[in-house]
Short mmCIF file of C-alpha atoms in Angstrom, two decimals:
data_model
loop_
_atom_site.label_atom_id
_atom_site.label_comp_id
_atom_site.label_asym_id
_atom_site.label_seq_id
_atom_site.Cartn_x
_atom_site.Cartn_y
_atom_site.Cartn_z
CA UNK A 1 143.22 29.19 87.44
CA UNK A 2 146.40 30.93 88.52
CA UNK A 3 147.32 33.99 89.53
CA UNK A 4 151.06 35.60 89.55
CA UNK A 5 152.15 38.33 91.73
CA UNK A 6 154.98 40.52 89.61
CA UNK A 7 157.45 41.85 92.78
CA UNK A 8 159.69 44.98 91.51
CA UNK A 9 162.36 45.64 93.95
CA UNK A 10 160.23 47.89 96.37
CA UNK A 11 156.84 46.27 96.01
CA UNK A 12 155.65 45.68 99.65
CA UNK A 13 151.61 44.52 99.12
CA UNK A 14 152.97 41.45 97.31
CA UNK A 15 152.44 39.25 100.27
CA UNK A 16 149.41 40.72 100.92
CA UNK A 17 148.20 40.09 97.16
CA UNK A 18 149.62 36.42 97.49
CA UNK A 19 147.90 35.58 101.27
CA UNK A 20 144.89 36.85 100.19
CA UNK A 21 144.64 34.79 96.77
CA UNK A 22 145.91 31.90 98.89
CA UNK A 23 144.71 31.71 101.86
CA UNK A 24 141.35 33.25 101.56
CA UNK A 25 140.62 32.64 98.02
CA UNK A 26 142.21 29.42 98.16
CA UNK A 27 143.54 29.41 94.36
CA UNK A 28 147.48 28.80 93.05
CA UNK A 29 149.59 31.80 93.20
CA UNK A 30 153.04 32.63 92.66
CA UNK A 31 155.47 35.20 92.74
CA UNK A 32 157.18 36.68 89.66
CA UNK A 33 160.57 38.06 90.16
CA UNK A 34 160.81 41.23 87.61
CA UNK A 35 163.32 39.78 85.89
CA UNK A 36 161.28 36.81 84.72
CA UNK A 37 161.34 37.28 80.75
CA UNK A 38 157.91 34.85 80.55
CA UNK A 39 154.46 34.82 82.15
CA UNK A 40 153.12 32.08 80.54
CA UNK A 41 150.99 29.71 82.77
CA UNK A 42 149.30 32.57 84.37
CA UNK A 43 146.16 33.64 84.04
CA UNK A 44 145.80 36.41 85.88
CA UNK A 45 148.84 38.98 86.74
CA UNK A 46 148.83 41.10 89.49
CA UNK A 47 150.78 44.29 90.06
CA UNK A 48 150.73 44.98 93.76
CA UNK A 49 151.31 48.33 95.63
CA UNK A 50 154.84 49.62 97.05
CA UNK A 51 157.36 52.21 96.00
CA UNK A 52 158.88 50.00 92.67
CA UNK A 53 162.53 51.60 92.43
CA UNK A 54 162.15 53.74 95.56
CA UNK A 55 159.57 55.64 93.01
CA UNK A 56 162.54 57.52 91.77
CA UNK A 57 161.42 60.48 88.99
CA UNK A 58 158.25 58.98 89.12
CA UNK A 59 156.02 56.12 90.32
CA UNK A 60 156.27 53.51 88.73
CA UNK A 61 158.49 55.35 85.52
CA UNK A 62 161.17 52.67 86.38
CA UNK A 63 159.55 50.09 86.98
CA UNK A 64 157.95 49.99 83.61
CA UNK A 65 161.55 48.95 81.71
CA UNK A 66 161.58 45.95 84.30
CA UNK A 67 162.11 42.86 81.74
CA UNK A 68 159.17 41.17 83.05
CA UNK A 69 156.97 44.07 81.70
CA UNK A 70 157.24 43.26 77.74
CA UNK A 71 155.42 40.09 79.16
CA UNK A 72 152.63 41.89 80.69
CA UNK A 73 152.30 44.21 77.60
CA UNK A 74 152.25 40.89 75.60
CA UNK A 75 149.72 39.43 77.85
CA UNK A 76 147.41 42.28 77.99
CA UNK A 77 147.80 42.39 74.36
CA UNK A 78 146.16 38.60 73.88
CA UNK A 79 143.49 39.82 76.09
CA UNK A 80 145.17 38.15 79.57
CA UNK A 81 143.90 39.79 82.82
CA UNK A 82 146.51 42.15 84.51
CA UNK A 83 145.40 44.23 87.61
CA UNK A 84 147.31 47.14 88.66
CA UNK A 85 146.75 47.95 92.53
CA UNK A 86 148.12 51.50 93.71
CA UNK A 87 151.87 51.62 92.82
CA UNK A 88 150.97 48.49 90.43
CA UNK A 89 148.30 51.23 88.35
CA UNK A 90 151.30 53.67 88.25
CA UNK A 91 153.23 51.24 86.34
CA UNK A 92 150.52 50.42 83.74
CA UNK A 93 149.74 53.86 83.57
CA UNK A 94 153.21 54.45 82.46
CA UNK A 95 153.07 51.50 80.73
CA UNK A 96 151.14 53.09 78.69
CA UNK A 97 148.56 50.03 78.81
CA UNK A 98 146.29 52.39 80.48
CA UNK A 99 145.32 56.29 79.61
CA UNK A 100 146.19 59.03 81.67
CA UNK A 101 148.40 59.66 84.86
CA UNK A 102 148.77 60.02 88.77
CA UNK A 103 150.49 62.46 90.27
CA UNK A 104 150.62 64.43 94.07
CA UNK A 105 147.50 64.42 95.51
CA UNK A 106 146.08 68.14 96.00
CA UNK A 107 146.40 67.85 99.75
CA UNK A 108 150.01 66.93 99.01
CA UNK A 109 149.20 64.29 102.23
CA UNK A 110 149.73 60.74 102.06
CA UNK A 111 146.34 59.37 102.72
CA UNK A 112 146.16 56.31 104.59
CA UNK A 113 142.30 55.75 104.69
CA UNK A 114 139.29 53.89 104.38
CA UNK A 115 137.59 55.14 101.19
CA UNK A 116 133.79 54.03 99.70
CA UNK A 117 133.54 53.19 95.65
CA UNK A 118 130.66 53.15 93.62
CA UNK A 119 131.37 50.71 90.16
CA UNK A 120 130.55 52.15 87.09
CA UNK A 121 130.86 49.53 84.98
CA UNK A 122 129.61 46.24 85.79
CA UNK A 123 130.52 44.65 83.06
CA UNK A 124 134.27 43.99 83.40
CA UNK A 125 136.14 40.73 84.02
CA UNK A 126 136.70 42.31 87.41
CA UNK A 127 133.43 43.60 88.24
CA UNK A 128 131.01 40.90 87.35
CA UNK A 129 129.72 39.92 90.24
CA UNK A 130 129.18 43.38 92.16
CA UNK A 131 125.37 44.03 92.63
CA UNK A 132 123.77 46.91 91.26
CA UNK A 133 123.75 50.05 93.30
CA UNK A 134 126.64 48.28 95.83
CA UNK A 135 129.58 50.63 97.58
CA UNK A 136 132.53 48.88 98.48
CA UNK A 137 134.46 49.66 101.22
CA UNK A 138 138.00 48.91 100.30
CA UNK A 139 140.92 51.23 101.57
CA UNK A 140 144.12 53.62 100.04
CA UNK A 141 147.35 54.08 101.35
CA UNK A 142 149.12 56.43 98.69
CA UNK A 143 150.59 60.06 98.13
CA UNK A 144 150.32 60.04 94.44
CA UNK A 145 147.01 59.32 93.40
CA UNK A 146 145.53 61.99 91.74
CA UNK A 147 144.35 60.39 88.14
CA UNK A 148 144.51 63.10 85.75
CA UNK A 149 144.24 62.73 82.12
CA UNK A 150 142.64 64.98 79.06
CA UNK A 151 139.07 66.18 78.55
CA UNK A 152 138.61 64.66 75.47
CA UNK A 153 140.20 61.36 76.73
CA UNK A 154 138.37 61.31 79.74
CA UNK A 155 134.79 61.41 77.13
CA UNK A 156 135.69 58.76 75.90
CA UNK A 157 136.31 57.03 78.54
CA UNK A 158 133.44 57.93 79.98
CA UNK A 159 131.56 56.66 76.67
CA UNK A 160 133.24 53.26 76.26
CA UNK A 161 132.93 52.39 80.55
CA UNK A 162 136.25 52.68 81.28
CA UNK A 163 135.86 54.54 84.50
CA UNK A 164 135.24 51.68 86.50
CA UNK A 165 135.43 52.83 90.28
CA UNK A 166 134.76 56.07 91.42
CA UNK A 167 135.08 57.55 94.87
CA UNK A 168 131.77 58.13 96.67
CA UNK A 169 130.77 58.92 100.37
CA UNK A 170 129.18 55.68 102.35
CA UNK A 171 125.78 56.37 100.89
CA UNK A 172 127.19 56.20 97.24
CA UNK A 173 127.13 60.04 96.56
CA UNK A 174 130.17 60.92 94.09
CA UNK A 175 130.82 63.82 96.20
CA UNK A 176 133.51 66.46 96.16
CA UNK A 177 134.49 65.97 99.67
CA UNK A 178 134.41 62.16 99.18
CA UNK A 179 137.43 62.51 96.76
CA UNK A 180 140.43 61.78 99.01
CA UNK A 181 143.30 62.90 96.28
CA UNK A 182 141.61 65.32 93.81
CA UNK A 183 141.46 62.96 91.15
CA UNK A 184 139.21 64.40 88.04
CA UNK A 185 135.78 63.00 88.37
CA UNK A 186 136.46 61.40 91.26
CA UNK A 187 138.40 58.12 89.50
CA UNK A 188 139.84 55.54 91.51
CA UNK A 189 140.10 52.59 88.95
CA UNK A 190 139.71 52.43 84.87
CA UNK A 191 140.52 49.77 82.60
CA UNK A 192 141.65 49.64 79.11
CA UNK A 193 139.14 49.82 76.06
CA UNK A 194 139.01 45.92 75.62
CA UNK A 195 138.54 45.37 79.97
CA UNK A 196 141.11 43.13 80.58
CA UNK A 197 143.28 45.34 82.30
CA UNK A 198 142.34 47.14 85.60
CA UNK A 199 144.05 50.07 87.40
CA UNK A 200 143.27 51.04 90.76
CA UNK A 201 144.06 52.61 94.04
CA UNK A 202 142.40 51.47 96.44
CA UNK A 203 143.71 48.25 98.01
CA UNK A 204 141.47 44.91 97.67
CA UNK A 205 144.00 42.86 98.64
CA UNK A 206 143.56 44.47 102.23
CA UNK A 207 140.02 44.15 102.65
CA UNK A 208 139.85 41.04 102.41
CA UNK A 209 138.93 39.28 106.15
CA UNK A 210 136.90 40.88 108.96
CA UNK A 211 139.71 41.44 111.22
CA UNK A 212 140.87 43.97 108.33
CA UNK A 213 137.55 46.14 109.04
CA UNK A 214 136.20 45.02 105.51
CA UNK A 215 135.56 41.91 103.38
CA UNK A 216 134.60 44.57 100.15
CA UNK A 217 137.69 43.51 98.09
CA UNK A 218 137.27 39.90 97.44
CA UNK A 219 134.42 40.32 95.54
CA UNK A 220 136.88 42.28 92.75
CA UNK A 221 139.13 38.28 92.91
CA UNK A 222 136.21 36.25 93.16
CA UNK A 223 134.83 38.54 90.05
CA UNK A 224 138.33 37.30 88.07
CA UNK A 225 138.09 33.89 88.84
CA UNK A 226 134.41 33.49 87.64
CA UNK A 227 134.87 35.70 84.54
CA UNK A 228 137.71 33.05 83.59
CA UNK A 229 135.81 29.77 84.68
CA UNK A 230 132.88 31.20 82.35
CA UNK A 231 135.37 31.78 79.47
CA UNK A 232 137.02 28.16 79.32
CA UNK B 1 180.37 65.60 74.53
CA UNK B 2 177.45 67.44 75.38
CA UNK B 3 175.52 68.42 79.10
CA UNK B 4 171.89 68.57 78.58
CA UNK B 5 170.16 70.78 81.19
CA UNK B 6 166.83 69.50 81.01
CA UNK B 7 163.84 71.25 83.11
CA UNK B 8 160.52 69.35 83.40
CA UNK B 9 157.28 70.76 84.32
CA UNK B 10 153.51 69.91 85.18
CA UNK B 11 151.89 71.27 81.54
CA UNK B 12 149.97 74.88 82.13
CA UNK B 13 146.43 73.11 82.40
CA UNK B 14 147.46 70.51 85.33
CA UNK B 15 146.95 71.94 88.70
CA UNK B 16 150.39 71.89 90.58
CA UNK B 17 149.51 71.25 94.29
CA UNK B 18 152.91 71.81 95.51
CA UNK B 19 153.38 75.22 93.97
CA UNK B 20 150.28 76.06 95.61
CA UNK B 21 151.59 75.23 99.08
CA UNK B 22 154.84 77.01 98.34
CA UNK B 23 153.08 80.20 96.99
CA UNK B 24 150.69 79.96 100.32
CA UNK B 25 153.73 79.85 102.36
CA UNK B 26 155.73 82.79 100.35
CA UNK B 27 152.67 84.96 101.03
CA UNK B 28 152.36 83.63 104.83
CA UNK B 29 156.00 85.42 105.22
CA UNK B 30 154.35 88.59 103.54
CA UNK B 31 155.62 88.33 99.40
CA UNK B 32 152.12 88.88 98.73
CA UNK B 33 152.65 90.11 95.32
CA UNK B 34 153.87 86.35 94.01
CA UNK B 35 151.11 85.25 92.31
CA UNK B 36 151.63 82.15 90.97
CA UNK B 37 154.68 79.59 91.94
CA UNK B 38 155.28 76.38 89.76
CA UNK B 39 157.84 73.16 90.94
CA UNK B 40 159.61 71.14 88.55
CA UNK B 41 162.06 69.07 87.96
CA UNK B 42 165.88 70.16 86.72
CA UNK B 43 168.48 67.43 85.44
CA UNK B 44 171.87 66.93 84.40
CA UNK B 45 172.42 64.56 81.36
CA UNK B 46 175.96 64.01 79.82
CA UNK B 47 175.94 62.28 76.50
CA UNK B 48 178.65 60.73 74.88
CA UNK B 49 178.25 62.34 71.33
CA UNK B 50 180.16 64.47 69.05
CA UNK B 51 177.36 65.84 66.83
CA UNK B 52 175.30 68.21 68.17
CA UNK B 53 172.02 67.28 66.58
CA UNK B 54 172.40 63.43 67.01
CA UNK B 55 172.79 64.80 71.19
CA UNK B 56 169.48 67.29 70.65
CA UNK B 57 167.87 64.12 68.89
CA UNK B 58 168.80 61.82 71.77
CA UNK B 59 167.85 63.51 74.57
CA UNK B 60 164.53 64.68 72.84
CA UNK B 61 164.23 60.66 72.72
CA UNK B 62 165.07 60.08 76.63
CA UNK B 63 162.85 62.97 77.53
CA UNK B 64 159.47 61.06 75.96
CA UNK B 65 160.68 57.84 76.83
CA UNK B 66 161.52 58.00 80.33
CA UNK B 67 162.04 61.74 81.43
CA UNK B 68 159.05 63.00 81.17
CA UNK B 69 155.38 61.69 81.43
CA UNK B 70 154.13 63.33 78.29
CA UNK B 71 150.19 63.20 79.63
CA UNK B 72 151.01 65.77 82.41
CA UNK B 73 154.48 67.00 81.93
CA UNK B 74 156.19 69.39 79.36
CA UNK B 75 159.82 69.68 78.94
CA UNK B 76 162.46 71.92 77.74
CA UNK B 77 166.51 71.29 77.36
CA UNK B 78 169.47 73.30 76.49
CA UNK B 79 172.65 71.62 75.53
CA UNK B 80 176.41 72.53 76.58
CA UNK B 81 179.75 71.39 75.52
CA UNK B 82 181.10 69.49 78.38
#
């Protein structure tokens, strides 16, 4: 299996992404320049975090035109995996290959934080081997990551499982004060209606070794790699 | 051709967090009677066109496309022979 990391000028978790798919995860990566025109021999695409195009009128707006993005569209479209981390679920978002937006957090801070997710759906290609009732530790680093998107969007969302992480205090409580950027219902990650494409902000790629202060993210990689052994 | 003045905005039902902060601080200096401030964004868009419509239609087009992220922002535009 192997993974690509798209860099935008501006992405700056690439080599994060990359080290911790090669080194820790041990599987083929490679970088994608943005103005690569074809993804194919990848079977997993990741978006990593940064300020794409200096996140000029809005994250990720720009970034969406890149010419390497008709090939993610195209690859979500045949049901490819594509995860979006932080500036990386901007750019689907405006993408439009996922519903709803981010914008300024309500605390207008930039949070730079550890932050505990409960999964609400288990049954994703990037979820598949989390344990019922598990919180992840995994952390953010963003200023724009309120998730907002319409009520009657949002039910159906809710209906179909495409909220898939939400924030929650250590003890797995969806709590008001657990919810570091005001984000409705306390989102942190949804996917699209056929779950091949995730959007998230918190970073897995950084929780990835104990010397990071948590080990909580792999389990969203390892989750990709054995959804896509079990589907050959 | 034409300058577009184009002024987008966080729709009425999405909470604007910075306006908040801004109002806060207007009433911290003792305008207490602002009661609500909203922050958008204001641009300047020359297009090459003679036709007024075919401008109006165009940057109606840019503004959903790229201008403006339809899920939380509204927009408005008045055009000017530049």
């Amino acid at each position: 299996m192997k993974f690509g990391v798209v860099v935008f000028p501006g992405s700056n978790c690439d080599l994060d992404a990359y080290h911790v798919i090669r080194d820790v995860l041990k599987k083929p990566v490679e970088y994608l320049w943005h103005q690569e025109e074809s993804v194919s021999g990848f079977d997993c695409l990741v978006l990593p975090g940064g300020f794409s195009y200096g996140d000029y009128l809005r994250c990720g707006a720009i970034a969406r035109f890149s010419p390497v993005m008709s090939a993610v569209v195209e690859m979500a479209s045949r049901g490819g995996l594509v995860l979006g981390i932080c500036n990386g679920f901007q750019i689907l978002l405006e993408a439009g290959l996922l519903p709803g937006a981010l914008y300024r957090n309500t605390s207008l801070q930039f949070r730079c934080q550890f932050t505990h997710l409960v999964t609400e759906n288990r049954s994703t290609p990037f979820t598949g081997l989390l344990e019922p009732g598990r919180v992840l530790k995994i952390p953010i680093a963003h200023g724009e990551g309120n998730y907002c998107v319409d009520p009657e969007t949002l039910r159906d969302m809710q209906e179909r499982g495409q909220i898939v992480f939400r924030y929650a205090t250590p003890e797995g409580e969806t709590t008001p004060e657990a919810n570091p950027n005001g984000s409705m219902w306390n989102i942190a990650g949804v996917c699209n209606e056929r779950k091949n494409v995730l959007g998230l902000m918190p970073h897995p790629e950084r929780a990835g070794e104990a010397a990071l202060g948590s080990t909580d993210g792999l389990v969203i990689f390892q989750s990709i790699i054995r959804h896509w052994e079990d589907s050959r | 051709m034409w300058k577009a003045t184009i002024k987008v905005m966080l729709k009425k039902s999405v909470l604007d967090p910075q306006g908040q902060a801004v109002q806060k601080a207007l009433h911290a200096l003792g305008y207490q009677n602002v009661p609500d401030v909203r922050i958008g964004k204001y641009l300047e868009v020359k297009v090459a066109l003679a036709d007024r419509e075919s401008a109006a239609a165009q940057v109606r087009e840019m503004c959903e496309r790229l201008l403006a992220n339809m899920v939380i922002e509204d927009y408005t535009f008045e055009l000017t022979e530049a």
